[in-house]
Short mmCIF file of C-alpha atoms and ligand atoms in Angstrom, two decimals:
data_model
loop_
_atom_site.label_atom_id
_atom_site.label_comp_id
_atom_site.label_asym_id
_atom_site.label_seq_id
_atom_site.Cartn_x
_atom_site.Cartn_y
_atom_site.Cartn_z
CA MET E 1 -27.35 7.97 10.03
CA THR E 2 -27.51 7.35 13.46
CA LEU E 3 -30.82 5.99 14.83
CA PRO E 4 -32.58 9.20 15.76
CA GLU E 5 -31.82 10.02 12.32
CA MET E 6 -33.22 7.30 10.58
CA GLU E 7 -36.42 7.65 13.10
CA GLU E 8 -37.40 11.03 11.73
CA ARG E 9 -37.04 9.96 7.76
CA VAL E 10 -38.97 6.80 8.41
CA THR E 11 -41.59 9.03 10.54
CA SER E 12 -40.97 12.11 7.36
CA LEU E 13 -41.80 9.29 4.57
CA GLY E 14 -44.87 8.23 6.90
CA GLN E 15 -43.41 5.46 8.41
CA PRO E 16 -43.99 4.24 12.05
CA ARG E 17 -41.14 5.25 14.19
CA TYR E 18 -39.96 1.16 14.59
CA ARG E 19 -39.57 0.86 10.68
CA ALA E 20 -36.23 2.51 11.74
CA GLU E 21 -34.92 -0.07 13.96
CA GLN E 22 -35.99 -2.70 11.74
CA ILE E 23 -34.05 -1.24 9.14
CA PHE E 24 -30.79 -1.12 10.49
CA LYS E 25 -31.19 -5.06 11.66
CA TRP E 26 -31.31 -5.83 8.32
CA VAL E 27 -28.20 -3.70 7.57
CA TYR E 28 -25.55 -4.20 10.69
CA LYS E 29 -26.89 -7.62 12.00
CA HIS E 30 -27.88 -9.40 8.50
CA GLY E 31 -25.73 -7.72 6.57
CA ILE E 32 -28.71 -6.82 3.77
CA ASP E 33 -28.21 -3.84 1.42
CA ASP E 34 -31.44 -4.38 -0.70
CA PHE E 35 -34.57 -3.00 0.25
CA ALA E 36 -36.03 -5.81 -1.76
CA ALA E 37 -34.67 -8.63 0.32
CA MET E 38 -36.09 -6.71 4.20
CA SER E 39 -38.59 -8.96 4.39
CA ASN E 40 -40.95 -7.15 7.04
CA LEU E 41 -41.04 -3.56 5.45
CA PRO E 42 -44.22 -2.76 3.59
CA HIS E 43 -44.18 -3.39 0.02
CA ALA E 44 -44.77 0.26 -1.14
CA PHE E 45 -41.82 1.27 1.58
CA GLN E 46 -39.33 -0.75 -0.18
CA GLN E 47 -40.04 0.81 -3.66
CA GLN E 48 -40.08 4.10 -2.25
CA LEU E 49 -36.95 3.76 -0.70
CA ALA E 50 -35.14 2.40 -3.72
CA GLU E 51 -36.79 5.27 -5.82
CA LYS E 52 -35.91 8.29 -3.38
CA GLY E 53 -32.07 7.11 -3.36
CA PHE E 54 -31.70 5.54 -0.54
CA ALA E 55 -28.86 3.17 0.03
CA THR E 56 -27.05 1.14 2.57
CA GLY E 57 -23.64 -0.26 1.70
CA VAL E 58 -21.62 2.04 0.21
CA LEU E 59 -17.87 0.05 -1.11
CA THR E 60 -17.56 -2.76 -3.81
CA GLU E 61 -14.88 -4.89 -2.45
CA GLU E 62 -12.23 -5.27 -5.54
CA GLY E 63 -9.51 -7.64 -4.60
CA ALA E 64 -7.91 -8.95 -1.48
CA GLN E 65 -4.95 -10.17 -0.36
CA GLU E 66 -4.44 -12.58 2.51
CA ALA E 67 -0.85 -13.13 4.58
CA ALA E 68 -0.20 -16.33 5.82
CA ASP E 69 -0.93 -14.96 9.74
CA GLY E 70 -4.93 -14.48 8.56
CA THR E 71 -4.44 -10.97 8.59
CA LYS E 72 -6.39 -9.67 4.94
CA LYS E 73 -6.46 -6.74 3.50
CA TYR E 74 -9.23 -5.13 1.24
CA TYR E 75 -9.15 -2.77 -1.97
CA PHE E 76 -12.63 -1.04 -1.90
CA ARG E 77 -14.33 0.66 -4.34
CA LEU E 78 -16.19 4.15 -3.16
CA PRO E 79 -19.26 5.82 -4.99
CA ASP E 80 -17.41 8.26 -7.13
CA GLY E 81 -14.65 5.28 -8.62
CA LEU E 82 -11.97 6.57 -6.11
CA HIS E 83 -10.39 3.22 -3.66
CA VAL E 84 -9.70 2.99 -0.05
CA GLU E 85 -7.46 -0.04 1.49
CA SER E 86 -8.77 -1.90 4.85
CA VAL E 87 -6.94 -4.37 6.73
CA TYR E 88 -8.61 -7.38 8.75
CA ILE E 89 -6.35 -8.55 11.54
CA PRO E 90 -7.83 -11.74 13.36
CA GLU E 91 -6.12 -12.80 16.95
CA GLU E 92 -6.86 -15.38 19.13
CA ARG E 93 -9.57 -13.49 20.74
CA ARG E 94 -9.38 -10.00 19.06
CA LYS E 95 -10.69 -9.53 15.73
CA THR E 96 -9.50 -6.17 14.87
CA VAL E 97 -10.38 -3.81 11.63
CA CYS E 98 -7.96 -0.92 10.67
CA PHE E 99 -9.82 1.31 9.16
CA SER E 100 -9.18 4.62 6.88
CA THR E 101 -10.60 7.90 7.10
CA GLN E 102 -9.62 9.60 3.95
CA VAL E 103 -8.51 8.78 0.28
CA GLY E 104 -4.46 9.75 0.52
CA CYS E 105 -3.60 12.20 3.69
CA ALA E 106 -2.24 15.78 3.37
CA ILE E 107 0.22 15.85 6.75
CA GLY E 108 2.84 14.63 4.64
CA CYS E 109 4.81 12.60 6.69
CA ALA E 110 7.91 11.39 5.13
CA PHE E 111 8.29 8.14 6.64
CA CYS E 112 4.70 7.02 5.70
CA ALA E 113 2.90 4.83 1.93
CA THR E 114 0.12 7.29 2.17
CA GLY E 115 1.71 10.46 3.19
CA GLN E 116 3.99 10.38 -0.22
CA GLN E 117 0.55 10.42 -2.17
CA GLY E 118 -1.04 13.38 -1.07
CA PHE E 119 -4.67 13.78 -0.10
CA VAL E 120 -7.58 13.17 -2.32
CA ARG E 121 -10.81 13.56 -0.05
CA ASN E 122 -12.57 12.84 2.91
CA LEU E 123 -14.26 9.55 3.42
CA SER E 124 -18.23 9.92 4.09
CA VAL E 125 -19.62 7.92 7.54
CA ALA E 126 -20.76 5.62 5.75
CA GLU E 127 -17.64 4.84 3.45
CA ILE E 128 -15.79 4.46 7.15
CA VAL E 129 -18.42 2.82 8.84
CA ASP E 130 -18.98 0.23 6.06
CA GLN E 131 -15.69 -0.64 6.15
CA VAL E 132 -15.88 -2.51 9.19
CA ARG E 133 -19.17 -3.75 8.98
CA THR E 134 -18.16 -5.53 5.34
CA ILE E 135 -15.38 -6.67 7.17
CA GLY E 136 -17.00 -8.63 9.50
CA LEU E 137 -20.03 -9.49 6.89
CA GLU E 138 -17.11 -11.05 4.64
CA ARG E 139 -15.31 -13.17 7.40
CA ARG E 140 -18.54 -14.12 9.10
CA THR E 141 -16.92 -12.69 12.76
CA ARG E 142 -17.93 -10.37 15.04
CA ILE E 143 -15.36 -7.48 14.56
CA THR E 144 -14.44 -6.82 18.48
CA HIS E 145 -11.63 -4.20 17.51
CA ALA E 146 -11.56 -1.08 15.11
CA VAL E 147 -8.84 1.79 14.63
CA ALA E 148 -8.20 4.46 12.66
CA MET E 149 -5.24 3.46 11.40
CA GLY E 150 -5.27 3.16 7.73
CA GLN E 151 -5.21 5.76 5.28
CA GLY E 152 -5.49 9.32 6.06
CA GLU E 153 -5.59 11.67 9.40
CA PRO E 154 -8.81 10.93 11.48
CA LEU E 155 -8.88 14.03 13.43
CA VAL E 156 -8.71 16.01 9.83
CA ASN E 157 -11.77 14.69 8.80
CA TYR E 158 -13.58 14.90 12.65
CA GLU E 159 -16.84 15.15 11.94
CA ALA E 160 -17.28 12.15 9.97
CA THR E 161 -14.58 9.81 11.78
CA LEU E 162 -16.45 10.59 15.22
CA LYS E 163 -19.65 10.05 13.71
CA ALA E 164 -18.53 6.81 12.24
CA ILE E 165 -16.70 5.78 15.46
CA LYS E 166 -20.68 6.55 17.44
CA LEU E 167 -22.38 4.12 14.99
CA MET E 168 -19.59 1.32 15.11
CA ASN E 169 -19.98 1.62 19.22
CA ALA E 170 -23.83 1.71 19.10
CA ASP E 171 -25.89 -1.66 19.85
CA TYR E 172 -27.96 -0.81 16.98
CA GLY E 173 -24.89 -0.45 15.15
CA LEU E 174 -21.64 -2.60 14.69
CA GLY E 175 -21.88 -2.66 18.84
CA ILE E 176 -18.17 -2.52 19.22
CA ALA E 177 -17.16 -1.24 23.11
CA ALA E 178 -16.12 2.14 23.21
CA ARG E 179 -12.66 0.90 24.88
CA HIS E 180 -11.82 -1.18 22.04
CA LEU E 181 -12.08 1.61 19.01
CA THR E 182 -9.24 3.99 18.80
CA ILE E 183 -8.24 6.53 16.86
CA SER E 184 -4.38 7.75 15.89
CA THR E 185 -3.68 11.32 15.32
CA SER E 186 -0.33 12.43 14.03
CA GLY E 187 -0.86 15.81 16.64
CA MET E 188 -3.71 17.75 15.53
CA VAL E 189 -3.93 19.90 18.67
CA PRO E 190 -7.17 21.26 18.24
CA ALA E 191 -9.12 18.84 17.75
CA ILE E 192 -7.34 16.00 20.66
CA TYR E 193 -9.14 18.92 22.83
CA ARG E 194 -12.55 18.86 21.32
CA LEU E 195 -12.18 15.38 21.71
CA ALA E 196 -11.62 14.65 24.82
CA GLU E 197 -14.86 16.76 25.58
CA GLU E 198 -16.83 14.30 23.57
CA ASP E 199 -19.21 11.40 25.54
CA ILE E 200 -17.26 8.68 24.48
CA GLN E 201 -14.47 6.21 26.16
CA LEU E 202 -12.62 5.79 23.08
CA ASN E 203 -8.95 5.32 22.84
CA LEU E 204 -6.55 8.13 21.98
CA ALA E 205 -3.08 7.33 20.04
CA ILE E 206 -0.63 9.69 19.19
CA SER E 207 2.34 9.09 16.52
CA LEU E 208 4.66 10.42 18.52
CA HIS E 209 8.10 8.99 16.40
CA ALA E 210 10.71 11.54 18.03
CA THR E 211 10.67 13.91 21.32
CA ARG E 212 12.91 16.37 19.80
CA ASP E 213 11.15 19.07 17.96
CA GLN E 214 13.43 19.28 14.92
CA ILE E 215 13.33 15.38 14.01
CA ARG E 216 9.95 15.11 14.44
CA SER E 217 9.55 17.73 11.97
CA GLU E 218 11.21 16.44 9.56
CA LEU E 219 8.79 12.99 10.21
CA ILE E 220 5.88 14.88 10.60
CA PRO E 221 5.31 18.39 8.69
CA LEU E 222 2.88 19.12 11.23
CA ASN E 223 4.93 19.39 14.00
CA ARG E 224 5.62 22.56 12.84
CA THR E 225 2.52 23.75 13.24
CA TYR E 226 1.96 22.06 16.72
CA PRO E 227 5.49 21.28 18.15
CA LEU E 228 6.15 18.51 21.11
CA SER E 229 5.18 20.85 23.70
CA VAL E 230 2.00 21.74 22.50
CA LEU E 231 1.04 18.25 21.44
CA ILE E 232 2.49 16.70 24.81
CA GLU E 233 0.40 19.04 27.09
CA ALA E 234 -2.95 18.17 25.04
CA ALA E 235 -2.18 14.66 25.48
CA ARG E 236 -1.74 15.14 28.89
CA SER E 237 -4.78 17.18 29.30
CA TYR E 238 -6.89 14.17 27.23
CA ALA E 239 -5.89 11.56 29.73
CA ALA E 240 -6.60 13.78 32.67
CA ARG E 241 -9.91 14.73 31.19
CA THR E 242 -10.95 11.60 30.02
CA LYS E 243 -9.11 9.14 33.14
CA ARG E 244 -7.85 6.65 29.73
CA ARG E 245 -4.49 5.93 29.04
CA VAL E 246 -3.03 7.51 26.10
CA THR E 247 -0.70 6.01 23.55
CA LEU E 248 2.61 7.06 22.31
CA GLU E 249 3.03 5.55 18.84
CA TYR E 250 6.88 5.38 18.59
CA ILE E 251 7.96 4.47 15.26
CA MET E 252 11.58 2.82 15.73
CA ILE E 253 13.54 4.24 12.18
CA ASP E 254 17.41 3.29 12.22
CA GLY E 255 19.79 5.94 12.98
CA VAL E 256 16.75 8.62 13.27
CA ASN E 257 15.05 8.41 16.04
CA ASP E 258 16.64 5.25 18.17
CA GLY E 259 19.66 6.63 19.88
CA ASP E 260 20.39 7.25 23.83
CA GLU E 261 19.13 11.13 23.31
CA ASP E 262 15.81 9.74 22.05
CA LEU E 263 15.26 7.08 24.52
CA GLU E 264 16.20 9.61 27.40
CA GLY E 265 13.73 11.76 25.90
CA LEU E 266 10.92 9.35 26.04
CA LEU E 267 12.00 9.17 29.79
CA THR E 268 11.36 12.55 30.19
CA LEU E 269 8.03 13.04 27.95
CA THR E 270 6.71 10.12 29.56
CA THR E 271 6.97 10.79 33.92
CA GLY E 272 3.81 11.88 35.55
CA TRP E 273 0.93 11.44 33.27
CA LEU E 274 -1.11 8.12 32.37
CA SER E 275 0.57 7.07 28.74
CA HIS E 276 1.31 4.13 27.36
CA VAL E 277 4.29 3.61 24.93
CA ASN E 278 3.87 1.34 21.61
CA LEU E 279 6.94 0.86 20.12
CA ILE E 280 6.58 0.22 16.24
CA PRO E 281 8.90 -1.78 14.30
CA TYR E 282 9.50 0.29 11.17
CA ASN E 283 7.71 -0.99 8.08
CA PRO E 284 9.63 0.08 4.82
CA VAL E 285 8.20 1.45 2.05
CA PRO E 286 9.15 1.72 -1.88
CA GLY E 287 10.77 4.96 -2.23
CA VAL E 288 11.54 5.96 0.87
CA ASP E 289 15.30 5.61 2.28
CA TYR E 290 14.55 4.88 6.66
CA GLN E 291 14.95 1.51 7.37
CA PRO E 292 13.61 -0.15 10.19
CA SER E 293 15.84 -0.47 13.62
CA ALA E 294 18.30 -3.01 14.56
CA PRO E 295 16.38 -5.38 16.54
CA ALA E 296 18.09 -5.01 19.81
CA THR E 297 17.93 -1.72 19.67
CA LEU E 298 14.05 -2.42 20.00
CA ARG E 299 14.94 -4.18 22.23
CA ARG E 300 17.03 -1.86 24.46
CA PHE E 301 14.20 0.70 23.82
CA PHE E 302 11.70 -1.83 25.72
CA GLN E 303 13.63 -2.94 28.53
CA THR E 304 14.64 0.65 29.65
CA LEU E 305 11.70 1.60 29.49
CA GLN E 306 10.18 -1.25 31.40
CA ARG E 307 12.44 -0.44 33.75
CA HIS E 308 12.32 2.51 34.19
CA ASN E 309 8.17 1.64 35.16
CA VAL E 310 6.87 3.53 31.76
CA ALA E 311 4.07 1.34 30.08
CA VAL E 312 5.64 0.17 26.90
CA SER E 313 4.78 -2.76 24.58
CA ILE E 314 5.95 -4.08 21.21
CA ARG E 315 3.67 -3.50 18.54
CA GLN E 316 3.46 -7.21 16.44
CA GLU E 317 3.38 -5.89 12.74
CA ARG E 318 1.45 -8.17 11.05
CA GLY E 319 0.52 -8.98 6.98
CA ALA E 320 3.42 -6.73 6.41
CA GLU E 321 4.24 -9.78 3.22
CA ILE E 322 1.06 -7.78 1.80
CA GLU E 323 2.46 -4.66 2.67
CA ALA E 324 -0.85 -4.41 4.55
CA ALA E 325 1.19 -3.25 7.80
CA CYS E 326 0.80 0.47 9.46
CA GLY E 327 2.01 2.80 6.52
CA GLN E 328 1.99 0.77 4.21
CA LEU E 329 -1.37 1.72 2.48
CA ARG E 330 -1.15 3.98 -0.47
CA GLN E 331 -3.71 4.88 -2.79
CA ARG E 332 -4.38 2.51 -5.34
CA LEU E 333 -5.85 4.45 -8.11
CA LYS E 334 -2.81 6.93 -8.69
CA LEU E 335 -0.80 3.29 -8.44
CA MET E 336 -2.81 2.06 -11.53
CA GLU E 337 -2.74 5.27 -12.92
CA LYS E 338 1.05 5.10 -12.83
CA ARG E 339 1.43 1.71 -14.14
N1 SAH W 401 -2.77 9.62 10.14
C1 SAH W 401 -2.74 9.08 12.04
C2 SAH W 401 -3.61 7.31 11.62
C3 SAH W 401 -3.00 6.15 10.41
S1 SAH W 401 -1.44 6.24 10.22
C4 SAH W 401 -1.45 8.89 12.01
O1 SAH W 401 -0.59 9.41 11.21
O2 SAH W 401 -1.60 8.67 13.49
C5 SAH W 401 -0.97 5.08 11.52
C6 SAH W 401 -0.07 4.31 12.47
O3 SAH W 401 1.03 3.93 11.31
C7 SAH W 401 0.68 5.86 12.69
O4 SAH W 401 1.29 5.80 13.64
C8 SAH W 401 1.59 6.03 11.56
O5 SAH W 401 2.58 7.31 11.85
C9 SAH W 401 2.08 5.00 11.22
N2 SAH W 401 3.08 4.49 10.52
C10 SAH W 401 3.20 5.21 9.20
N3 SAH W 401 3.65 4.72 8.44
C11 SAH W 401 4.53 3.70 8.79
C12 SAH W 401 5.25 3.13 8.38
N4 SAH W 401 6.53 2.67 7.26
N5 SAH W 401 6.13 1.84 9.18
C13 SAH W 401 5.41 1.69 10.78
N6 SAH W 401 4.41 2.33 10.88
C14 SAH W 401 3.98 3.86 10.24
FE1 SF4 W 402 -0.99 10.63 6.88
FE2 SF4 W 402 -0.36 9.30 9.77
FE3 SF4 W 402 1.06 8.87 7.44
FE4 SF4 W 402 1.61 10.77 8.43
S1 SF4 W 402 1.20 8.34 8.89
S2 SF4 W 402 0.98 10.87 6.39
S3 SF4 W 402 -0.89 11.57 9.06
S4 SF4 W 402 -1.79 8.55 7.32
#
């Protein structure tokens, strides 16, 4: 719930409006989920909340793995027994959580571990926002950045993702600056237009990965529905409308999208609008044939783009040894069933 929704709920239960803010403080600032421990609430109200089946925290940590660089991957159990993974990525000044928006993913990208496992269900608002909250509490740190780059396609689960993002952003919620919140999409074009109309300054990242339709459709089947021309038009329109730089994510896969033609394509696609290319070394996924491009190829892409004044960066992959890097998250339950 948002604060106004909670206010409505507590007043309908016969309580003064300010109780909502008290509950929010317990949940988001102190990490308390047990109503009985919310000491400034009247005892009868605490009991009423519990009896009516209200709940705050919805995730149970069932395990975690920590890499040498501090990157930590969490396995969370959802109330219905399914699982999702989230990743904590500490840097000197930023503390980022990479969160999931669905169990599995229906888009089925050829290179992605999540995509190999199909779609199970959307996550609820609570299940999304609680990944970020729980990790901040467990790490005893203020999370400064959150990115929807875990399992699932956030713009397919649009309503829940947006509401969760608003709760991450709200002062009464997690208080993460909107410009530190990022949604990554494989190219849900209608939802990109819709997002541009939202009154929130979040970052949009588009999983480009190819500059020719034939290759992109092989990698991302959704490209057959929304091909490159339509997608780039939507991205340009988002940038124009929000005045925010759109990130174009580009996984570098050996012999697939790392040739001269592809580099040319990138130069053309990025001309004349507010974009930024993020080159990503491909993370190998078991059972998938793709391999990362040679480091020299990655460098050549980077240097050529830079020389042509295209804003470009190389993503530092974190936590690969615990399979916590982009595209390596999978659906645990299915894995366990297989064993
Ligand atoms: N579904 C959304 C967000 C989750 S994936 C999307 O596709 O954009 C987050 C990012 O990781 C995307 O850019 C995705 O293409 C990328 N990715 C997926 N598998 C990968 C892999 N094996 N190596 C590197 N990046 C990968
Ligand atoms: Fe889904 Fe994104 Fe993976 Fe594609 S890359 S299968 S859209 S999670």
